[in-house]
């Protein structure tokens, strides 16, 4: 069997391939993305990868695909006309949101414009009480009339979020029945109680609307990819990576695409966990720098941080996802002078036309152009296949240089400095909220620009260790390659009095539900292991916020309520530096995460083919206004364990460039990684 990981970004589409039984050899490559027809770039790269893998006739394949199709649809607001059904009296739910604005100090601030226009919101005459009992029964004839109105208004998708449906989904299912009766059995219906049944009518509404908004596009895209993969590798199975760092079958992704909104970045963190376990690293700050943005995440004690309050575009996604935060620009972000101030981004040149040095018609100066002019990048990328045009970068940077009263090389250095400052301003508050000291962390960098800007960021933050994987630019695709099938199921117990025995029984039922989900994803013979995690959102009675707590299996199985409370007190103390073991504790939500693992490659040992003499030459580099005219350049594949590369220097490989800043020393680490330490 072969496994293939794919990650589609705004600039490049990355691939990793591995054959079971072939040891640790992983083949990786990247091709330019082809927006808006991302399928074309997928096919181009897939064919190149198959040429190198050489699949045998009838050999089964598993393809793990990370995609930004759903994310882009939300950000660009390109989706079908959605009809939204709410409880009578709640028509303005999407407009009112949480009665707040992003920046309350701005008197011109407005609330986010909903994805569903008010004319397409339909009120259902029904009402459930908070415990799920019926106060106002629902009438099928009345709903069907509303559905006819929605259909006549041009609805192509249907979202349903009725009050208290987390406690009783019967009324939402009645609305679904009416929609299928009027529209047809193939109508695309998204029920909040089916996607994520938790307290909070606005949050459930957003989840159901987002699912309906991206479902048609994802259906088309995944359907086309699945058909293509099956035609090339008969008997293969396509999976889609999801926001919680796991993966799900393509059929599940087509039905619940809202789970894929953060799939690409989450796959990178999955790869970090894999490498961290192998390298013995416990506390890691991740940095994923692509063409349009830079994302960070945190691993504590080897475990990725999770979040129940992510954002996609302008909308909250209150579901358990890998905790990822955007902190700054990407390699394609455009530099400009705004009222005399140098700014980097948020506008991006994307893949096309791309940075000026890519010679694809781009004329705006980008961070990548600044890297080239500062001496960080070579004259060609992708092993020499992609030539860079230094003259075009100089021409693009000239207006910025004029505005800064500097030459183009000094302007490039300033662009890098501003981008670093923006990142520092994003990272430090993030670490403070997590209660983490930068000196206690290792920075693991990946993405196309991670090896360039990550070490510069570490120098600014005071982080003393930087770890670079063997193929940083395709690391998210590798994350798909090693992903497990993963799913979360939950039950709301808000307002209920539950003892240890009741909790144990509820978790048992949730485990059974999660197991049924896993059985629908893949044949059992493809799984090598299955595991469960029990989580709970807990709080002190009277608090208005919850703490997400991982409960020990032993405490759940033995119904030990005091042990569960002790874990909550400990986590509350860690986050807020305060706990009250005498105060009453209540449970709000219960959650079980299931993990089904398939065969994955073992961590690769360092190559024994390195023969030394890695020195390639030298070039001029700039760091914070200082010029180093003879900074050495090394070939990564020829570095040995005995080599030390003191900064400033550059280490080049076919798919990435690594910058060693002044004050750091780089060495070959475990599993072929590059470890930079502050000297």
XYZ file of C-alpha atoms in Angstrom:
679
model
C 0.000 0.000 0.000
C 1.155 3.539 -0.691
C 0.227 6.659 1.280
C 0.135 10.112 -0.235
C -0.187 13.432 1.585
C -1.297 16.548 -0.280
C -1.534 20.163 0.873
C -2.860 22.928 -1.368
C -1.702 26.416 -0.486
C -2.252 29.762 -2.122
C 1.144 29.664 -3.860
C 2.270 26.034 -4.049
C 0.679 22.574 -3.886
C 2.811 20.112 -1.933
C 3.002 16.303 -2.097
C 4.581 13.547 -0.003
C 4.497 9.848 -0.880
C 5.542 6.662 0.943
C 5.210 2.953 0.232
C 4.488 0.620 3.131
C 7.414 -1.716 3.643
C 9.901 0.637 1.962
C 11.400 1.774 5.249
C 11.683 5.476 5.945
C 12.002 6.874 2.421
C 9.464 9.647 1.793
C 9.286 11.299 -1.622
C 8.293 14.966 -1.615
C 7.737 17.564 -4.309
C 5.871 20.789 -4.949
C 4.207 22.445 -7.932
C 2.656 25.913 -8.329
C -0.992 26.117 -7.280
C -3.518 26.905 -9.983
C -6.247 29.093 -8.474
C -9.161 29.140 -8.911
C -8.976 25.691 -10.576
C -6.948 24.044 -7.788
C -7.817 20.629 -9.255
C -5.406 21.242 -12.130
C -2.438 21.826 -9.845
C -3.424 18.721 -7.883
C -3.389 16.613 -11.060
C -0.038 17.975 -12.214
C 1.691 17.224 -8.929
C -0.068 13.880 -8.507
C 1.203 12.680 -11.880
C 4.764 13.702 -11.036
C 4.550 11.894 -7.703
C 3.182 8.711 -9.298
C 6.064 8.743 -11.765
C 8.474 8.653 -8.832
C 6.498 6.207 -6.688
C 5.823 3.763 -9.520
C 2.592 2.191 -8.155
C 2.062 -1.433 -9.106
C -1.125 -2.724 -10.745
C -3.793 -3.232 -8.101
C -1.681 -1.737 -5.304
C -4.031 0.006 -2.828
C -3.449 3.641 -2.014
C -4.556 6.037 0.703
C -4.570 9.735 -0.221
C -4.741 12.316 2.595
C -5.720 15.667 1.108
C -5.512 19.033 2.834
C -7.368 21.817 1.066
C -8.116 25.525 1.330
C -11.132 25.363 -0.985
C -13.669 25.736 1.834
C -11.595 28.409 3.585
C -11.248 30.482 0.419
C -14.975 30.221 -0.249
C -15.706 31.778 3.162
C -13.020 34.460 2.948
C -14.056 35.443 -0.579
C -17.772 34.976 0.246
C -18.252 32.912 -2.893
C -21.002 30.413 -2.262
C -24.576 29.513 -3.171
C -27.682 31.315 -1.990
C -28.458 29.751 1.383
C -31.843 29.619 3.116
C -31.613 29.693 6.898
C -34.369 28.364 9.174
C -34.620 29.643 12.757
C -37.093 29.565 15.623
C -39.848 32.179 15.362
C -38.657 35.436 16.873
C -34.971 34.809 16.068
C -34.848 36.066 12.498
C -32.113 38.606 13.308
C -29.832 36.057 14.959
C -27.115 36.375 12.295
C -27.349 40.166 12.327
C -27.207 40.615 16.106
C -24.425 38.041 16.580
C -23.142 38.489 20.153
C -24.106 42.174 20.338
C -20.472 43.192 20.033
C -18.009 44.541 17.478
C -14.361 43.666 16.914
C -13.029 47.092 17.859
C -15.371 48.920 20.253
C -13.050 51.954 20.318
C -13.735 52.639 16.626
C -16.962 54.649 16.345
C -17.241 53.648 12.685
C -16.935 49.908 13.401
C -19.752 47.754 12.074
C -20.770 44.178 12.688
C -19.773 41.466 10.276
C -22.095 41.153 7.318
C -23.790 37.710 7.460
C -23.379 35.124 4.713
C -27.187 34.870 4.514
C -29.211 37.934 3.602
C -32.140 38.689 5.892
C -34.689 37.965 3.167
C -33.465 34.355 3.107
C -33.994 33.799 6.855
C -37.243 31.944 7.593
C -38.937 31.725 10.997
C -40.316 28.334 12.058
C -43.258 28.432 14.479
C -41.882 26.015 17.101
C -40.257 26.152 20.517
C -38.282 23.793 22.733
C -37.423 24.488 26.349
C -33.784 24.322 27.450
C -34.158 20.717 28.578
C -35.498 19.633 25.202
C -39.184 19.353 26.097
C -41.679 20.708 23.566
C -43.415 23.976 24.326
C -44.744 24.762 20.837
C -45.134 21.734 18.527
C -43.891 21.942 14.961
C -46.316 21.548 12.019
C -45.065 19.862 8.848
C -47.484 21.723 6.560
C -46.285 25.111 7.803
C -42.636 24.179 7.317
C -43.227 22.934 3.798
C -44.781 26.276 2.934
C -41.658 28.059 4.196
C -39.462 25.692 2.172
C -41.465 26.478 -0.972
C -40.849 30.172 -0.366
C -37.119 29.537 0.048
C -36.990 27.416 -3.097
C -38.853 30.052 -5.115
C -36.387 32.666 -3.824
C -33.520 30.714 -5.397
C -32.107 28.806 -2.430
C -29.391 26.275 -3.361
C -28.450 25.298 0.183
C -30.337 24.966 3.450
C -29.129 25.581 7.023
C -31.189 24.915 10.152
C -30.479 26.091 13.718
C -33.465 25.983 16.056
C -33.456 26.998 19.695
C -32.242 24.296 22.146
C -31.811 21.696 19.404
C -28.671 20.507 21.201
C -31.007 18.962 23.806
C -33.556 17.589 21.331
C -32.914 17.433 17.563
C -36.464 16.322 16.667
C -37.653 19.702 15.361
C -34.551 20.243 13.217
C -35.026 16.793 11.715
C -38.648 17.680 10.968
C -37.426 20.731 9.032
C -34.990 18.515 7.125
C -37.819 16.137 6.254
C -39.891 19.033 4.921
C -36.967 20.303 2.817
C -36.397 16.896 1.241
C -40.131 16.500 0.602
C -40.355 19.816 -1.263
C -36.901 20.120 -2.857
C -35.957 16.469 -3.301
C -34.027 13.749 -1.511
C -30.699 15.136 -2.725
C -31.216 18.575 -1.147
C -28.144 19.808 0.732
C -29.309 20.347 4.321
C -27.067 21.313 7.260
C -28.467 20.788 10.773
C -26.734 22.460 13.716
C -27.717 19.557 15.986
C -25.976 17.132 13.646
C -22.784 19.128 13.136
C -22.007 20.366 16.648
C -24.857 20.204 19.241
C -23.711 22.624 21.919
C -25.139 25.520 23.919
C -25.079 28.877 22.117
C -27.614 29.530 19.389
C -25.416 31.995 17.458
C -22.413 29.653 17.438
C -24.544 26.709 16.254
C -26.152 28.939 13.653
C -22.768 29.992 12.257
C -21.572 26.382 12.046
C -24.679 25.289 10.140
C -24.558 28.308 7.802
C -20.847 27.857 7.060
C -21.419 24.182 6.301
C -24.248 25.014 3.895
C -22.268 27.858 2.319
C -19.200 25.771 1.367
C -20.920 22.417 0.820
C -21.688 22.809 -2.887
C -18.149 23.921 -3.783
C -16.537 21.197 -1.699
C -18.896 18.600 -3.167
C -17.784 19.549 -6.652
C -14.098 19.771 -5.798
C -13.793 16.596 -3.718
C -15.972 14.723 -6.197
C -13.659 15.689 -9.063
C -10.516 14.795 -7.095
C -11.993 11.500 -5.886
C -12.994 10.526 -9.424
C -9.526 11.396 -10.743
C -7.691 9.495 -7.982
C -9.872 6.426 -8.523
C -9.182 6.527 -12.255
C -5.420 6.663 -11.674
C -5.265 4.278 -8.707
C -8.257 1.898 -8.796
C -9.247 0.718 -5.335
C -7.696 3.734 -3.622
C -9.419 5.756 -0.914
C -9.423 9.534 -0.569
C -9.434 11.181 2.857
C -9.567 14.882 3.680
C -7.606 16.330 6.581
C -9.655 18.289 9.065
C -9.329 21.182 11.483
C -8.700 19.007 14.548
C -5.483 17.633 13.027
C -6.990 14.318 11.925
C -8.685 13.156 8.748
C -12.012 11.818 7.529
C -13.306 9.953 4.492
C -14.102 12.012 1.398
C -17.820 11.212 1.688
C -17.844 12.635 5.227
C -15.980 15.750 4.079
C -18.507 16.335 1.309
C -21.323 16.171 3.842
C -19.645 18.164 6.638
C -17.085 20.436 4.922
C -17.142 22.843 7.884
C -14.660 20.443 9.524
C -12.101 21.225 6.775
C -11.913 25.001 7.225
C -8.479 24.827 8.924
C -7.304 21.514 7.496
C -4.016 22.637 5.927
C -2.471 24.447 8.925
C -3.713 21.726 11.292
C -1.872 19.080 9.238
C 1.374 20.957 9.803
C 0.894 20.780 13.569
C 0.187 17.037 13.218
C 3.566 16.672 11.511
C 5.186 18.664 14.323
C 3.755 16.234 16.898
C 5.147 13.321 14.907
C 8.631 14.866 14.747
C 8.522 16.041 18.372
C 7.853 12.492 19.599
C 10.798 11.194 17.578
C 13.214 13.973 18.558
C 12.214 14.052 22.228
C 11.045 17.683 22.110
C 8.230 18.494 24.547
C 7.560 22.243 24.350
C 7.473 23.655 20.847
C 6.311 26.850 19.203
C 5.452 26.088 15.584
C 5.827 28.582 12.755
C 4.237 27.880 9.380
C 5.102 30.594 6.875
C 3.516 30.256 3.473
C 2.850 32.579 0.582
C 0.023 34.596 2.131
C 0.335 34.360 5.929
C 2.310 33.094 8.897
C 0.639 30.857 11.490
C 1.831 29.735 14.902
C 0.747 27.031 17.307
C 1.984 25.560 20.571
C 2.831 22.082 21.819
C 2.960 21.607 25.583
C 4.340 18.330 26.924
C 4.224 16.967 23.385
C 0.510 17.658 22.907
C -0.924 20.198 20.473
C -3.016 22.935 22.034
C -6.670 22.831 21.069
C -9.112 25.693 20.788
C -12.885 25.944 20.851
C -12.936 29.472 19.475
C -11.223 29.598 16.093
C -12.041 32.108 13.363
C -12.312 31.676 9.607
C -12.622 34.911 7.702
C -14.993 37.074 9.724
C -16.779 34.235 11.498
C -16.240 32.285 14.742
C -16.025 28.494 14.506
C -16.787 27.206 18.005
C -15.647 23.634 17.543
C -12.567 21.740 18.807
C -9.756 22.576 16.398
C -5.977 22.657 16.570
C -5.100 25.960 18.192
C -3.571 28.033 15.385
C -3.129 31.792 15.307
C -2.194 34.019 12.375
C 0.544 36.490 13.309
C 1.744 38.134 10.140
C 2.592 38.261 6.499
C 3.694 35.525 4.118
C 6.287 35.466 1.397
C 3.870 36.916 -1.140
C 2.705 39.795 1.093
C 3.107 43.167 -0.594
C 5.254 45.974 0.842
C 3.921 49.522 0.535
C 4.348 53.018 1.913
C 1.112 54.108 3.611
C 1.123 57.746 4.796
C 4.899 57.574 5.143
C 4.812 54.293 7.063
C 6.227 51.023 5.686
C 3.635 48.239 5.822
C 3.864 44.561 4.885
C 0.545 43.020 3.787
C -2.211 42.111 4.253
C -2.502 42.258 0.441
C -0.717 39.359 -1.213
C 0.566 38.731 -4.718
C -0.495 35.085 -4.360
C 0.716 32.446 -6.771
C -0.242 34.454 -9.857
C 1.134 36.938 -10.632
C 3.233 36.289 -7.520
C 6.353 38.159 -6.364
C 8.115 40.228 -9.000
C 11.135 37.899 -8.964
C 8.941 34.954 -10.069
C 8.665 36.518 -13.548
C 4.935 35.788 -13.849
C 3.830 39.345 -14.386
C 3.975 40.539 -10.788
C 5.186 44.118 -10.354
C 4.488 44.761 -6.652
C 7.353 44.393 -4.137
C 6.795 41.427 -1.825
C 8.571 39.951 1.169
C 10.060 37.307 -1.139
C 11.598 40.076 -3.243
C 13.020 41.535 -0.025
C 14.550 38.149 0.856
C 16.238 37.997 -2.542
C 17.640 41.519 -2.287
C 18.803 40.965 1.316
C 20.830 37.965 0.152
C 18.749 35.240 1.802
C 17.551 33.518 -1.371
C 19.611 31.907 -4.153
C 19.254 32.783 -7.820
C 16.850 29.857 -8.399
C 14.374 27.759 -6.391
C 13.118 24.163 -6.670
C 16.578 22.797 -7.332
C 17.292 25.309 -10.081
C 14.025 24.795 -11.954
C 12.541 28.162 -10.950
C 14.824 31.088 -11.810
C 14.503 34.292 -9.779
C 14.777 37.688 -11.457
C 16.800 40.008 -9.216
C 16.392 42.917 -11.623
C 12.603 42.622 -11.426
C 12.826 42.675 -7.604
C 14.964 45.809 -7.693
C 12.516 47.476 -10.055
C 9.531 46.551 -7.859
C 11.283 47.672 -4.654
C 12.381 51.032 -6.074
C 9.164 52.979 -5.121
C 9.414 51.672 -1.556
C 13.096 52.619 -1.426
C 12.277 56.119 -2.657
C 9.660 56.515 0.046
C 12.168 55.391 2.683
C 15.021 57.491 1.206
C 17.183 54.369 0.909
C 18.544 52.135 -1.824
C 16.601 48.994 -2.785
C 18.860 46.763 -0.672
C 18.394 48.852 2.440
C 14.640 48.982 1.760
C 14.587 45.186 1.531
C 16.303 44.944 4.923
C 13.700 47.323 6.378
C 10.876 45.209 4.926
C 12.255 42.147 6.692
C 12.596 44.107 9.954
C 8.995 45.364 9.805
C 7.682 41.880 9.057
C 9.647 40.554 12.056
C 8.269 43.286 14.311
C 4.717 42.462 13.266
C 5.317 38.809 14.088
C 6.817 39.599 17.493
C 3.779 41.753 18.277
C 1.587 38.745 17.530
C 3.654 36.032 19.235
C 4.365 37.646 22.607
C 0.696 38.209 23.608
C -0.105 34.689 22.401
C 2.591 33.161 24.616
C 1.537 35.358 27.532
C -2.035 34.063 27.269
C -0.672 30.521 27.397
C 1.608 31.300 30.339
C 4.766 30.296 28.448
C 8.269 31.814 28.496
C 9.938 31.991 25.034
C 13.223 30.760 26.513
C 11.535 27.471 27.450
C 10.524 26.734 23.858
C 12.029 25.294 20.711
C 10.866 27.029 17.535
C 10.055 24.499 14.799
C 9.803 26.207 11.419
C 8.281 25.009 8.163
C 6.433 26.273 5.121
C 8.089 27.925 2.147
C 9.394 30.869 4.189
C 9.728 29.264 7.618
C 13.406 28.403 7.243
C 14.174 31.977 6.212
C 12.180 34.081 8.644
C 11.781 31.638 11.548
C 15.386 31.956 12.779
C 15.119 35.756 12.468
C 11.979 35.661 14.619
C 13.698 33.426 17.195
C 16.520 35.946 17.490
C 13.982 38.703 18.192
C 11.930 36.670 20.696
C 14.824 35.291 22.721
C 14.171 31.674 21.707
C 17.435 29.752 21.890
C 16.671 26.679 19.759
C 15.341 26.477 16.194
C 14.512 23.112 14.620
C 14.122 22.702 10.855
C 12.683 19.409 9.455
C 14.233 17.667 6.475
C 11.692 19.085 4.012
C 10.175 22.197 5.621
C 8.389 23.465 2.536
C 6.288 20.274 2.195
C 5.817 19.678 5.916
C 2.021 20.183 5.892
C 1.730 17.555 3.159
C 3.834 15.259 5.336
C 1.390 15.975 8.154
C -1.374 14.595 5.941
C 0.776 11.546 5.263
C 1.012 10.717 8.993
C -2.495 11.861 10.015
C -4.875 9.599 11.878
C -8.604 9.327 11.309
C -10.056 11.511 14.039
C -13.487 12.712 15.126
C -15.101 14.475 18.079
C -18.561 13.678 19.452
C -20.150 15.621 22.275
C -23.093 15.959 24.611
C -24.201 19.096 26.442
C -24.928 18.617 30.153
C -25.237 22.315 30.929
C -27.643 22.813 33.827
C -27.771 19.116 34.703
C -26.622 17.637 37.996
C -24.360 14.737 37.049
C -22.443 12.482 39.407
C -19.462 10.291 38.584
C -21.586 7.302 37.588
C -23.745 9.344 35.214
C -20.643 10.881 33.625
C -19.063 7.475 33.159
C -22.200 6.208 31.407
C -22.397 9.246 29.161
C -18.761 8.859 28.117
C -19.411 5.193 27.389
C -22.263 6.167 25.047
C -20.088 8.828 23.374
C -17.331 6.270 22.813
C -19.806 3.973 21.122
C -20.992 6.814 18.860
C -17.391 7.688 17.987
C -16.624 4.040 17.225
C -19.568 3.895 14.827
C -18.180 6.957 13.045
C -14.773 5.321 12.645
C -16.311 2.149 11.224
C -17.817 4.240 8.409
C -14.490 5.835 7.452
C -12.220 2.936 6.531
C -12.125 -0.875 6.496
C -10.938 -2.174 9.895
C -8.051 -4.053 8.293
C -6.450 -0.719 7.339
C -6.280 0.422 10.979
C -3.330 -0.519 13.161
C -4.657 1.019 16.396
C -7.633 2.846 17.893
C -7.661 5.229 20.851
C -10.080 7.467 22.742
C -9.666 10.738 24.625
C -12.240 12.044 27.114
C -12.569 15.810 27.414
C -14.890 18.102 29.359
C -15.632 21.813 29.415
C -15.764 22.623 33.117
C -16.074 25.738 35.266
C -16.666 26.917 38.783
C -20.378 27.358 39.419
C -21.286 30.906 38.447
C -18.443 31.434 35.990
C -19.330 32.620 32.487
C -16.451 30.810 30.758
C -15.230 27.236 30.651
C -11.876 25.443 30.781
C -11.299 22.553 28.376
C -9.901 19.649 30.394
C -8.514 16.277 29.301
C -9.841 13.734 31.812
C -7.781 10.653 32.749
C -9.226 7.422 31.394
C -8.913 5.851 34.829
C -11.054 8.573 36.423
C -13.759 8.230 33.752
C -13.876 4.448 33.888
C -13.951 4.334 37.701
C -16.489 7.210 37.909
C -14.061 9.096 40.191
C -15.621 12.568 40.299
C -13.062 13.942 42.763
C -10.214 13.013 40.407
C -11.976 14.833 37.556
C -12.388 17.922 39.749
C -8.710 17.770 40.755
C -7.645 17.866 37.102
C -9.862 20.908 36.543
C -8.397 22.749 39.552
C -4.879 22.036 38.295
C -5.633 23.330 34.792
C -7.395 26.427 36.165
C -4.319 27.117 38.303
C -2.007 26.754 35.287
C -3.980 29.156 33.107
C -5.092 31.775 35.651
C -2.629 31.230 38.515
C -5.597 30.609 40.789
C -7.844 27.749 41.839
C -10.300 27.068 44.661
C -10.515 23.359 45.509
C -13.383 24.082 47.907
C -15.601 25.763 45.299
C -18.328 23.745 43.523
C -17.527 22.664 39.957
C -19.966 22.063 37.100
C -19.713 20.308 33.742
C -20.956 22.129 30.619
C -20.021 19.841 27.699
C -18.648 16.307 27.466
C -16.536 15.297 24.479
C -14.858 12.156 23.199
C -12.215 12.168 20.481
C -11.477 8.940 18.646
C -8.247 8.260 16.771
C -7.785 5.510 14.223
C -4.182 5.101 13.074
C -3.016 3.565 9.814
C 0.502 2.551 8.790
C 2.935 5.464 8.641
C 6.700 5.708 8.011
C 9.166 5.518 10.871
C 11.210 8.677 11.472
C 14.094 8.750 9.008
C 17.614 8.445 10.346
C 20.186 11.004 9.136
C 21.509 10.203 5.693
C 24.834 8.374 5.644
C 25.584 9.631 2.145
C 26.746 13.067 3.300
C 30.400 13.367 2.323
C 31.320 16.743 3.718
C 32.665 19.713 1.757
C 29.228 21.323 1.937
C 30.591 24.825 1.252
C 29.130 26.235 -1.995
C 30.381 29.811 -1.988
C 29.440 33.118 -0.396
C 27.256 36.145 -0.976
C 26.435 39.454 0.647
C 23.685 39.420 3.280
C 21.987 42.060 5.403
C 20.741 41.733 8.985
C 19.141 44.698 10.747
C 21.137 47.288 8.842
C 24.483 45.487 9.041
C 26.091 44.165 5.845
C 28.019 40.875 5.781
C 29.718 40.853 2.359
C 31.094 37.282 2.500
C 28.433 35.219 4.269
C 29.036 31.511 3.496
C 26.508 29.307 1.690
C 26.255 25.546 2.342
C 24.519 22.584 0.703
C 22.334 20.827 3.272
C 22.597 17.352 1.749
C 26.394 17.409 2.202
C 26.458 18.511 5.853
C 27.643 15.885 8.347
C 27.197 15.603 12.124
C 30.680 17.010 12.654
C 29.924 20.211 10.727
C 29.107 23.466 12.473
C 27.672 26.421 10.571
C 28.000 29.669 12.547
C 25.847 32.572 11.475
C 25.499 34.602 9.429
C 25.184 31.897 6.808
C 22.732 30.229 4.438
C 21.968 26.519 4.100
C 20.324 25.600 0.795
C 18.354 22.565 -0.317
C 16.239 21.838 -3.378
C 12.921 22.933 -1.854
C 13.888 25.370 0.896
C 16.419 27.926 2.081
C 17.563 28.165 5.722
C 19.017 31.355 7.157
C 21.404 31.119 10.122
C 21.339 34.561 11.808
C 24.333 36.137 13.536
C 24.706 34.663 17.002
C 23.377 31.206 16.069
C 25.174 27.982 15.160
C 23.550 25.280 12.988
C 24.270 21.548 13.197
C 22.729 18.379 11.790
C 20.366 17.051 14.465
C 18.402 13.857 14.998
C 16.527 12.372 12.027
C 18.237 14.702 9.576
C 16.857 17.892 11.113
C 18.879 21.091 11.328
C 19.186 22.424 14.886
C 20.174 26.054 15.326
C 21.222 27.118 18.815
C 22.109 30.527 20.143
C 25.877 30.642 20.573
